[in-house]
XYZ file of C-alpha atoms in Angstrom:
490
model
C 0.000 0.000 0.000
C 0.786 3.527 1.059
C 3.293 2.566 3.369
C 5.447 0.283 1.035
C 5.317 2.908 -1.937
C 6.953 5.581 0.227
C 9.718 2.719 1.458
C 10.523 2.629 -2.142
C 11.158 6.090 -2.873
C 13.302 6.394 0.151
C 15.620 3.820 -1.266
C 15.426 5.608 -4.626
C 16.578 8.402 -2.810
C 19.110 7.104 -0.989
C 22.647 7.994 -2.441
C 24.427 4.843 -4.347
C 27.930 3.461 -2.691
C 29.151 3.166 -6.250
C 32.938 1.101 -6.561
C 35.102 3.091 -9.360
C 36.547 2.013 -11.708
C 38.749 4.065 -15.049
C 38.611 2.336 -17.966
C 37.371 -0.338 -20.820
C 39.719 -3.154 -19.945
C 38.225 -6.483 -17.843
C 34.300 -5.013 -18.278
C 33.475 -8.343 -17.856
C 34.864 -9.628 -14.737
C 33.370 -6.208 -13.050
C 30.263 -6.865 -14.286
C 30.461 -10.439 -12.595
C 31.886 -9.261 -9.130
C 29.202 -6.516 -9.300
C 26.312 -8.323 -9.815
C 27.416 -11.776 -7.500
C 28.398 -8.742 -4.483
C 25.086 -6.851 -5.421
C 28.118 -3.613 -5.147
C 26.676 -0.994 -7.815
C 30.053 0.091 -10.380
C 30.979 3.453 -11.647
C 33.544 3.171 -14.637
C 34.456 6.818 -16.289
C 37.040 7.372 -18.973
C 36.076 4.299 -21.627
C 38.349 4.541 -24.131
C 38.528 8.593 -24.045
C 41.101 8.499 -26.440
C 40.082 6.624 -29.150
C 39.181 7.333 -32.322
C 35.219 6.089 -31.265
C 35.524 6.706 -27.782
C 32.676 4.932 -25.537
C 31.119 1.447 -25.021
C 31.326 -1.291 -27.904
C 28.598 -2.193 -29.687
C 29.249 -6.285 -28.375
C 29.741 -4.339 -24.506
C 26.297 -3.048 -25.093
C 25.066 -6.555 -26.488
C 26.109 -8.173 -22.953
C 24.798 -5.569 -20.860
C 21.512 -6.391 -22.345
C 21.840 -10.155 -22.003
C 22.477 -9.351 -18.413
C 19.307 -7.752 -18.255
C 17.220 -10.441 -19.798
C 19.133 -12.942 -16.542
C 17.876 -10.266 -14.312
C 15.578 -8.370 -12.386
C 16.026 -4.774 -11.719
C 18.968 -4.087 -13.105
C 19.861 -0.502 -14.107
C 22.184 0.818 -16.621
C 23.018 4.669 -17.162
C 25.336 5.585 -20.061
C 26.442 9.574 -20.575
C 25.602 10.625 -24.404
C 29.294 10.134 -25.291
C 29.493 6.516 -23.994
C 32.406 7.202 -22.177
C 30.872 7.050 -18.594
C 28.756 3.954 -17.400
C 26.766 3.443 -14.102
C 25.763 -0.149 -13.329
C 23.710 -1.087 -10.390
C 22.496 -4.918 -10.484
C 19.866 -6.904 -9.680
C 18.411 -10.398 -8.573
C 19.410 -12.981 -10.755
C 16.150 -14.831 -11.670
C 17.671 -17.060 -14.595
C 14.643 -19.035 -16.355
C 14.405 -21.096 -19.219
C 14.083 -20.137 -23.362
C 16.039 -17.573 -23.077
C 17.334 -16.218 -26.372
C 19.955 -13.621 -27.620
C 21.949 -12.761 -30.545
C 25.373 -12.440 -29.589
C 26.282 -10.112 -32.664
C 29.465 -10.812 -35.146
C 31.630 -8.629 -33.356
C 32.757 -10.758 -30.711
C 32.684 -14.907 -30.030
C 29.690 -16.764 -28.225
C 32.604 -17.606 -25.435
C 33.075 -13.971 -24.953
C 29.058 -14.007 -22.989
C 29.888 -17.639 -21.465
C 32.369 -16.096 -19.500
C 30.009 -14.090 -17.959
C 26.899 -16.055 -18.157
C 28.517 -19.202 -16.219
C 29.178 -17.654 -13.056
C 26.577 -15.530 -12.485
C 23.683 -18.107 -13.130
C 25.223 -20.457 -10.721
C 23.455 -18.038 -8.131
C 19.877 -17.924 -9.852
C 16.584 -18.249 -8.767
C 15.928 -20.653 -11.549
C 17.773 -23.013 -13.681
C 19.012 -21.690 -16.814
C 18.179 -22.566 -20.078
C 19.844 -20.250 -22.606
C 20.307 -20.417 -26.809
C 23.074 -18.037 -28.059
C 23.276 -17.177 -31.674
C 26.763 -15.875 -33.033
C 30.084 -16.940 -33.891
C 31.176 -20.226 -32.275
C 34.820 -20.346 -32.875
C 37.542 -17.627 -33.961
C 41.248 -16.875 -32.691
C 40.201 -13.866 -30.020
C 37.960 -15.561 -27.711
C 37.918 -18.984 -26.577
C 35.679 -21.280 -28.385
C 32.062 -23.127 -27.016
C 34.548 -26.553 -27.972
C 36.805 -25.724 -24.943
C 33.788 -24.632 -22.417
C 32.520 -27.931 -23.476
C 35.137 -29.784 -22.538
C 36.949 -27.737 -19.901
C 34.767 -25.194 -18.379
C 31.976 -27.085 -17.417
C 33.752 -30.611 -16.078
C 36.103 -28.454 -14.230
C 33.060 -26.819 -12.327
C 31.468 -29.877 -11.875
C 34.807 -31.529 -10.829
C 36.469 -28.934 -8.187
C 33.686 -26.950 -7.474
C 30.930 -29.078 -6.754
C 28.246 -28.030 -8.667
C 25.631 -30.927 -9.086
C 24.760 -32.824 -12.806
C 22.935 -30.702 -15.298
C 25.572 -28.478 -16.185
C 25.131 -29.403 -20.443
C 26.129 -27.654 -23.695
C 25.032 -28.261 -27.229
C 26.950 -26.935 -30.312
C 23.734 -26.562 -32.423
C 25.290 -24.790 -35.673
C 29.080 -23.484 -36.108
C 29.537 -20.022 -37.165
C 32.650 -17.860 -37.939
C 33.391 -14.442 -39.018
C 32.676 -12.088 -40.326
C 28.887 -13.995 -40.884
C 28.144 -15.676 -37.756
C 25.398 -17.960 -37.550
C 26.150 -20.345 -35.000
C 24.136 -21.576 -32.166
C 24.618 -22.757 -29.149
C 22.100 -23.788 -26.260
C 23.404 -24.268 -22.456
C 21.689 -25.118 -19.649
C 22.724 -24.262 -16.443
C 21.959 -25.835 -12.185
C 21.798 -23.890 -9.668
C 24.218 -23.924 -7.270
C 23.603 -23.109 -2.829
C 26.894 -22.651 -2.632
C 30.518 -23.778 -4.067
C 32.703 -26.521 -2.765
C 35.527 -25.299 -0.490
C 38.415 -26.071 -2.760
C 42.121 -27.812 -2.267
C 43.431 -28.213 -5.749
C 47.244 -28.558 -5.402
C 48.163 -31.810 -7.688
C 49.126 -30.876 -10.971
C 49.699 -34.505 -12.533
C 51.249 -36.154 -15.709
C 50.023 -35.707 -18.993
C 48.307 -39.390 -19.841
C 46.166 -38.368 -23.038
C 44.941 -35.269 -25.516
C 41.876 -35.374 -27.169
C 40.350 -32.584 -29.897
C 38.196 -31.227 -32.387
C 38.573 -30.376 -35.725
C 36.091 -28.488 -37.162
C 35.823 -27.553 -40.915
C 33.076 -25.056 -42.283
C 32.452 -24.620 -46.072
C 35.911 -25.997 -46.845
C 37.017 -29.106 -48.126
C 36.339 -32.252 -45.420
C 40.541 -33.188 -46.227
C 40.639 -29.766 -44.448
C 40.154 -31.217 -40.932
C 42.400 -34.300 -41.496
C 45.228 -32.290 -42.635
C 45.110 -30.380 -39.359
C 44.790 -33.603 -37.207
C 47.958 -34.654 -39.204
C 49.681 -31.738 -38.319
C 48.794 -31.777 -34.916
C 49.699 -35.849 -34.331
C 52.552 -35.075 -36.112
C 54.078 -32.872 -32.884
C 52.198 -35.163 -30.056
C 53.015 -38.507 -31.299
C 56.714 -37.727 -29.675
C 55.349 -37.260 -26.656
C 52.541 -39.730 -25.605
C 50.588 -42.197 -27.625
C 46.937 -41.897 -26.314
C 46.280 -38.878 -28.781
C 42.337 -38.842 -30.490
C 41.265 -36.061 -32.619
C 37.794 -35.623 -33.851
C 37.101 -34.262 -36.900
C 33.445 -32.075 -37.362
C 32.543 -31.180 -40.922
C 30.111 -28.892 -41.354
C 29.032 -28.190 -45.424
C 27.015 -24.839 -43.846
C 22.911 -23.909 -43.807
C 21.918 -24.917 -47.569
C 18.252 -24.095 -46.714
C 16.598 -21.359 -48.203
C 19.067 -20.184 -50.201
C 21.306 -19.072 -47.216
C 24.246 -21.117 -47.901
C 26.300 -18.010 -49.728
C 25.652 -16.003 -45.857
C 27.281 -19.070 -44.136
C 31.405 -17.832 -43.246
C 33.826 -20.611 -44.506
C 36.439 -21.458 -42.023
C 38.615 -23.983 -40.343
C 40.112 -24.586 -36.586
C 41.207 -27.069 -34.098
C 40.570 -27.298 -30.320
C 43.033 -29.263 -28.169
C 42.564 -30.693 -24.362
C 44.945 -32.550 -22.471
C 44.133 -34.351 -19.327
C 46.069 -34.877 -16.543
C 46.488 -38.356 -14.148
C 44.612 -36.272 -11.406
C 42.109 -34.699 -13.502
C 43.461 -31.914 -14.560
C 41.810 -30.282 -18.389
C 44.328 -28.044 -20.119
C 43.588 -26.865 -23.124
C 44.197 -24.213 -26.004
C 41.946 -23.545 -29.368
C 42.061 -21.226 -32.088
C 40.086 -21.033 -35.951
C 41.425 -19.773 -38.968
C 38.667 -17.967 -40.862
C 38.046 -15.421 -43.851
C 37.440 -12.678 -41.486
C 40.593 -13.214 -39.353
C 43.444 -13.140 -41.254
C 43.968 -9.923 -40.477
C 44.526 -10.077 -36.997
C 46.004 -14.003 -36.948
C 49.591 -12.713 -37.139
C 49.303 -10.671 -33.790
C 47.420 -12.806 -31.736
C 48.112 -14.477 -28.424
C 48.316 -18.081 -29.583
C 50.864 -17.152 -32.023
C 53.569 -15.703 -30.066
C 56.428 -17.256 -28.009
C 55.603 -18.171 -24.684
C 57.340 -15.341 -22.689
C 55.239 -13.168 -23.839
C 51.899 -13.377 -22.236
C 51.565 -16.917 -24.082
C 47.299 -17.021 -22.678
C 44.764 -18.645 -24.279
C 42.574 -16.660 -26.831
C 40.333 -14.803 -24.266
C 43.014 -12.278 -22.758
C 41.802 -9.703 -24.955
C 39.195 -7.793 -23.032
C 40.093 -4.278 -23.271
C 40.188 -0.889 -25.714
C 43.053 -2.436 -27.730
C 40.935 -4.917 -29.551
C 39.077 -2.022 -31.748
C 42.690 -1.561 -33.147
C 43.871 -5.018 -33.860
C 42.791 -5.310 -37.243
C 44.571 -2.040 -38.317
C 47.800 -3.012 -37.595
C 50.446 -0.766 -40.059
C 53.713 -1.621 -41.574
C 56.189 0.059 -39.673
C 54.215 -2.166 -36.524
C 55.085 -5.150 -38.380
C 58.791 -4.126 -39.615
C 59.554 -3.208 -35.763
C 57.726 -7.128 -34.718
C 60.187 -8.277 -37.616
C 63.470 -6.539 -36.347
C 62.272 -8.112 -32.902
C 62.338 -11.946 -33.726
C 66.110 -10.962 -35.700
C 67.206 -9.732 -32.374
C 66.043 -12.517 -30.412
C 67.308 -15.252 -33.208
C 70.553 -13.467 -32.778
C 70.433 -13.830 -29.140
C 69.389 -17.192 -29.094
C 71.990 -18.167 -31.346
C 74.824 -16.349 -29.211
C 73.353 -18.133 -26.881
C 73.516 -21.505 -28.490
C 77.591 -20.439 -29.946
C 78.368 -19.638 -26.191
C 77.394 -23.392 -25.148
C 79.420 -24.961 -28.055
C 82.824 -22.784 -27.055
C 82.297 -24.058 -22.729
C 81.526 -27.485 -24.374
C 84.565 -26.903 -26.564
C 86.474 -26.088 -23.553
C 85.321 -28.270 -20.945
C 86.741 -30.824 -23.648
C 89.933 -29.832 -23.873
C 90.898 -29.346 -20.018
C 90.749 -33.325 -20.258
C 93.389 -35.073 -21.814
C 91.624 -37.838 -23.404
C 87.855 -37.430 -23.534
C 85.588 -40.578 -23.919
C 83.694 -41.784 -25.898
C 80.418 -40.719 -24.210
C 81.390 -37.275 -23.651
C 81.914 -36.655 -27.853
C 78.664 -38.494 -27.969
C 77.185 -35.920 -25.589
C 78.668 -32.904 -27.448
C 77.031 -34.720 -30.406
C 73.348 -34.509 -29.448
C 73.497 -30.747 -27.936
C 74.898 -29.744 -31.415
C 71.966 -32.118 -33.076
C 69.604 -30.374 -30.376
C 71.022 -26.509 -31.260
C 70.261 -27.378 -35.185
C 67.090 -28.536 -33.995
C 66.322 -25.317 -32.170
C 67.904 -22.810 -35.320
C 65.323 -25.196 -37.780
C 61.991 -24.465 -35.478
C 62.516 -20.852 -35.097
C 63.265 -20.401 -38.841
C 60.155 -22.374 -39.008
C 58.083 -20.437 -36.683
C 59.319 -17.129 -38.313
C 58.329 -18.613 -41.869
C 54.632 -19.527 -40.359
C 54.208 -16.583 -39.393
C 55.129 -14.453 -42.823
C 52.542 -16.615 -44.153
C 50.086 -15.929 -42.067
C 50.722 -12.514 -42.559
C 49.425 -12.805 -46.260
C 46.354 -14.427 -45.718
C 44.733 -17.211 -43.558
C 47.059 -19.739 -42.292
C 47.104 -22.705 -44.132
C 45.615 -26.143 -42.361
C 49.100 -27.394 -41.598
C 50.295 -24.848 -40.096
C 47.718 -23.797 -37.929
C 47.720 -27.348 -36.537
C 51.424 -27.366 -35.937
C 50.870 -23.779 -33.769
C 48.139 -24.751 -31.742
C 49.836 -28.340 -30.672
C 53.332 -26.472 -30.056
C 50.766 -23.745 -28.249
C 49.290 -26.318 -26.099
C 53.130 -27.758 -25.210
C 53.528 -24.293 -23.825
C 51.023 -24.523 -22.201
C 51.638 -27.961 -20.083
C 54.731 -26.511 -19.412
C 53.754 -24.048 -17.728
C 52.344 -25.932 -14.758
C 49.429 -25.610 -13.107
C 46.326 -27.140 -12.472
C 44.626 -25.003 -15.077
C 45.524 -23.304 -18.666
C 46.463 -19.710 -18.693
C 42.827 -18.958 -20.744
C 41.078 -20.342 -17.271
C 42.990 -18.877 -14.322
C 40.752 -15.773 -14.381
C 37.537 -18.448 -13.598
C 39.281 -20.397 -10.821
C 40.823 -16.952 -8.888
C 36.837 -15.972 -9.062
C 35.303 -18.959 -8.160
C 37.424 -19.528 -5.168
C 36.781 -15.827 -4.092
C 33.091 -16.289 -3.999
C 33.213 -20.007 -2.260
C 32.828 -20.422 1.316
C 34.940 -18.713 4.343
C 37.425 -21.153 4.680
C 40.670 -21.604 3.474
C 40.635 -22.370 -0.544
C 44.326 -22.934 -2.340
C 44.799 -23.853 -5.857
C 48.557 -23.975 -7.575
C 48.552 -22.211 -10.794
C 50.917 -21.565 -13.421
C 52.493 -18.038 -13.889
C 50.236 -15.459 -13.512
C 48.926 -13.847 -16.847
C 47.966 -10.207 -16.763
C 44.393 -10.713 -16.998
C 44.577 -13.055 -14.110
C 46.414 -10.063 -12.041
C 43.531 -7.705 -13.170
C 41.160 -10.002 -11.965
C 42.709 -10.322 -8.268
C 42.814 -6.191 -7.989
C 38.901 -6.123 -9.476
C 38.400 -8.943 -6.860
C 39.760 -7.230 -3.535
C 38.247 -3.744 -5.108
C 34.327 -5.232 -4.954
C 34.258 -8.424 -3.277
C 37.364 -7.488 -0.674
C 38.632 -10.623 -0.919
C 42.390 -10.525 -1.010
C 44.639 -13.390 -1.936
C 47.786 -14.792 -0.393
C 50.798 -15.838 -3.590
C 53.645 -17.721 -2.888
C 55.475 -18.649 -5.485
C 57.243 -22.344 -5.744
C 61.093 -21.801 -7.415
C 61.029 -25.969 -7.770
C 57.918 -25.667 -10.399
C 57.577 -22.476 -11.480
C 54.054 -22.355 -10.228
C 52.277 -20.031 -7.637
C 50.538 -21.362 -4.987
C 47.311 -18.999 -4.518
C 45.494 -18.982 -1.335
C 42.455 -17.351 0.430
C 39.023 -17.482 2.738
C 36.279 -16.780 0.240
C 33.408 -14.181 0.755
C 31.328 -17.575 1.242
C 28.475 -16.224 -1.190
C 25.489 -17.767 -1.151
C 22.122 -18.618 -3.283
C 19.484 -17.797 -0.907
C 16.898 -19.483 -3.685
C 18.147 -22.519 -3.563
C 16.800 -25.033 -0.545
C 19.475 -26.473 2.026
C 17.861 -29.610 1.289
């Protein structure tokens, strides 16, 4: 009545605690910590400096995907779109729910978000995402499939009914994949002690091939075995051939592409995994991405691109490229310095003894074999990537990457891949108030982002102590023990 209309203008009038925040970058996992804290955001300055300052048309595509998962959520943006207010509401979830994810950005790009959050719904979710299903900036539905989702039903205790369905593929630029997910709800996660890395014991994969020739897939399965078979025997990759939506007339709007999706799994259960797609709409920004780059440098998985930089990726000029060139000379140079330097203490080592043996010119042997070796990949690797430069990367070659990508990436260490450290610091910060440790590999910069947006809205800080013997990082903390008042204790 009277009584409870004047109760809500009072809290309409009360003034907003808003958290600030400057800046496009990591939109995502504010929007998460946000909406799981119920903390309302302020973020000024988005992308003031750009040519087309303001929020993305995909940023603007979530936000309202959000509000279709909510209730009485409220979004202000100034006319410039450089200023946006964010203050969320109840999760209510629901099922046939629908949204069209745009061509702009991947279907995994909205996963990311949507997986958390609905965890803590009033309902279960039911959701059907139309977009693109793989390309080389965010990571594809193959690897939430297959990663994601067992590793929060594994570690985190989430019960069965966690389930998604690659309806169509899609690629840029024309999209027109579709994906359906359903979602559990959740009363609250599993405390979590995830320390034991394991041995490799098998890699499985997907091949997918859209509008190209079906040999397509099997030369990238080729090219992939081709790397892993020195390694470990238990190696399966599928192949998914897909000849595109013939109905209607629409087959010309359908994107041709190609792409591979790798996962290997540990003796204790851990999923590590890296993916990428080579399509018509992507050559342009192939050369510079993540995936293809040494390791050193910030070697993530396809997703660490969340930030004002990705509206210039695809206008990448010469002189960039002649600088990115004069940087691989100087660090063959190096490496081969390097590589000279070993030969002359070998040489030397040899000749402080009298009469060397046998085994010791056999030794010298194999490092010189093993510094050929090294000279022939990285002329290799530099010739992969003037190819790609030209055009889309050829089957072969993209296979070869994303297996020598996913090598990286085991060693590395961990119990996760670089693409998924972001999810695991999150999900341990919103478990329950006891002590939650997981050993990770070194820290990617999205990962960092995500522990300062973290203690910023949740106030959950984490204690890092990094292991010399591994090269991991053991993270540890007491989680904000979050939980989903909806769901029964029952």
């Amino acid at each position: 009545g009277l009584r409870g209309t004047f109760y809500c203008r009072v809290l309409d009038a009360m003034p907003t605690n808003y958290v600030n925040f400057k800046g496009a970058a990591d939109l995502r996992m504010r929007l998460i910590c946000a909406t799981l804290g119920g903390r309302a955001l302020r973020i000024d300055d988005i992308r003031v400096n750009d040519q087309n300052p303001g929020v993305r048309d995909y940023e603007a595509s979530l936000l309202r995907l959000l509000d279709k998962l909510t209730n009485g959520m409220k979004v202000e943006i100034n006319e410039t779109g450089t200023t946006l207010k964010y203050k969320p509401g109840i999760v209510t979830g629901g099922r046939r729910i629908s949204h069209d994810c745009g061509t702009a950005r991947a279907i995994g790009y909205f996963l990311e978000v949507v997986i958390p959050i609905c965890l803590f719904a009033k309902k279960p979710v039911d959701l059907t995402l139309t977009g693109i299903t793989n390309d080389e900036t965010d990571v594809s539905v193959d690897t939430i499939r297959t990663v994601t989702l067992p590793m929060i039903k594994r570690q985190f205790g989430v019960d069965d009914g966690l389930a998604l369905t690659i309806v169509k593929r899609g690629v840029a630029p024309g999209g027109g994949g579709e994906v359906n997910i359903k979602l559990p709800i959740a009363k609250e996660l599993k405390n979590v002690d995830w320390t034991d890395e394991g041995m490799v014991k098998r890699v499985r994969g997907v091949a997918f091939t859209l509008r190209v020739s079906p040999q397509t897939g099997n030369r990238l399965v080729d090219a992939s075995r081709g790397v892993l078979n020195d390694f470990l025997p238990d190696v399966y990759i599928f192949t998914d051939h897909h000849p595109g939506d013939a109905k209607n007339g629409q087959r010309n709007k359908t994107s041709p592409g190609f792409g591979l999706s790798l996962v290997a799994e540990t003796t204790s259960g851990c999923l590590l995994s890296v993916d990428c797609a080579s399509t018509s709409g992507s050559a342009a920004r192939e050369a510079g991405h993540s995936i293809f780059q040494p390791v050193d440098e910030n070697s993530g998985s396809s997703s660490d691109e969340d930030s004002d930089d990705y509206s210039q990726e695809s206008g990448s000029d010469d002189d960039d490229e002649e600088e990115e060139d004069d940087e691989g000379s100087d660090e063959d140079e190096e490496m081969e310095e390097q590589d000279d330097d070993e030969e002359k203490d070998e040489e030397e080592m040899d000749s402080d003894e009298d009469d060397p043996a046998a085994a010791e010119e056999a030794e010298r042997e194999r490092r010189r074999e093993e510094k050929e070796k090294r000279r022939e990949h990285r002329a290799e690797f530099k010739a992969r990537m003037e190819r790609a430069k030209g055009g889309v990367m050829v089957p072969e070659d993209l296979g070869k990457t994303i297996t020598e990508a996913l090598v990286a990436e085991i060693a590395r260490g961990g119990v996760c891949d670089s693409t998924h450290q972001p999810l695991v610091l999150l999900l341990m910060a919103i478990g329950p108030d006891m002590l939650t440790k997981a050993r990770l590999g070194p820290l990617t910069p999205r990962a960092i982002q995500t522990l300062r947006i973290i203690k910023a809205v949740l106030g959950v800080t984490f204690n890092l102590e990094e292991q010399p013997q591994t090269g991991t990082v053991m993270c540890m903390t007491v989680g904000a023990g979050i939980k989903n008042i909806a769901r029964r204790a029952t």
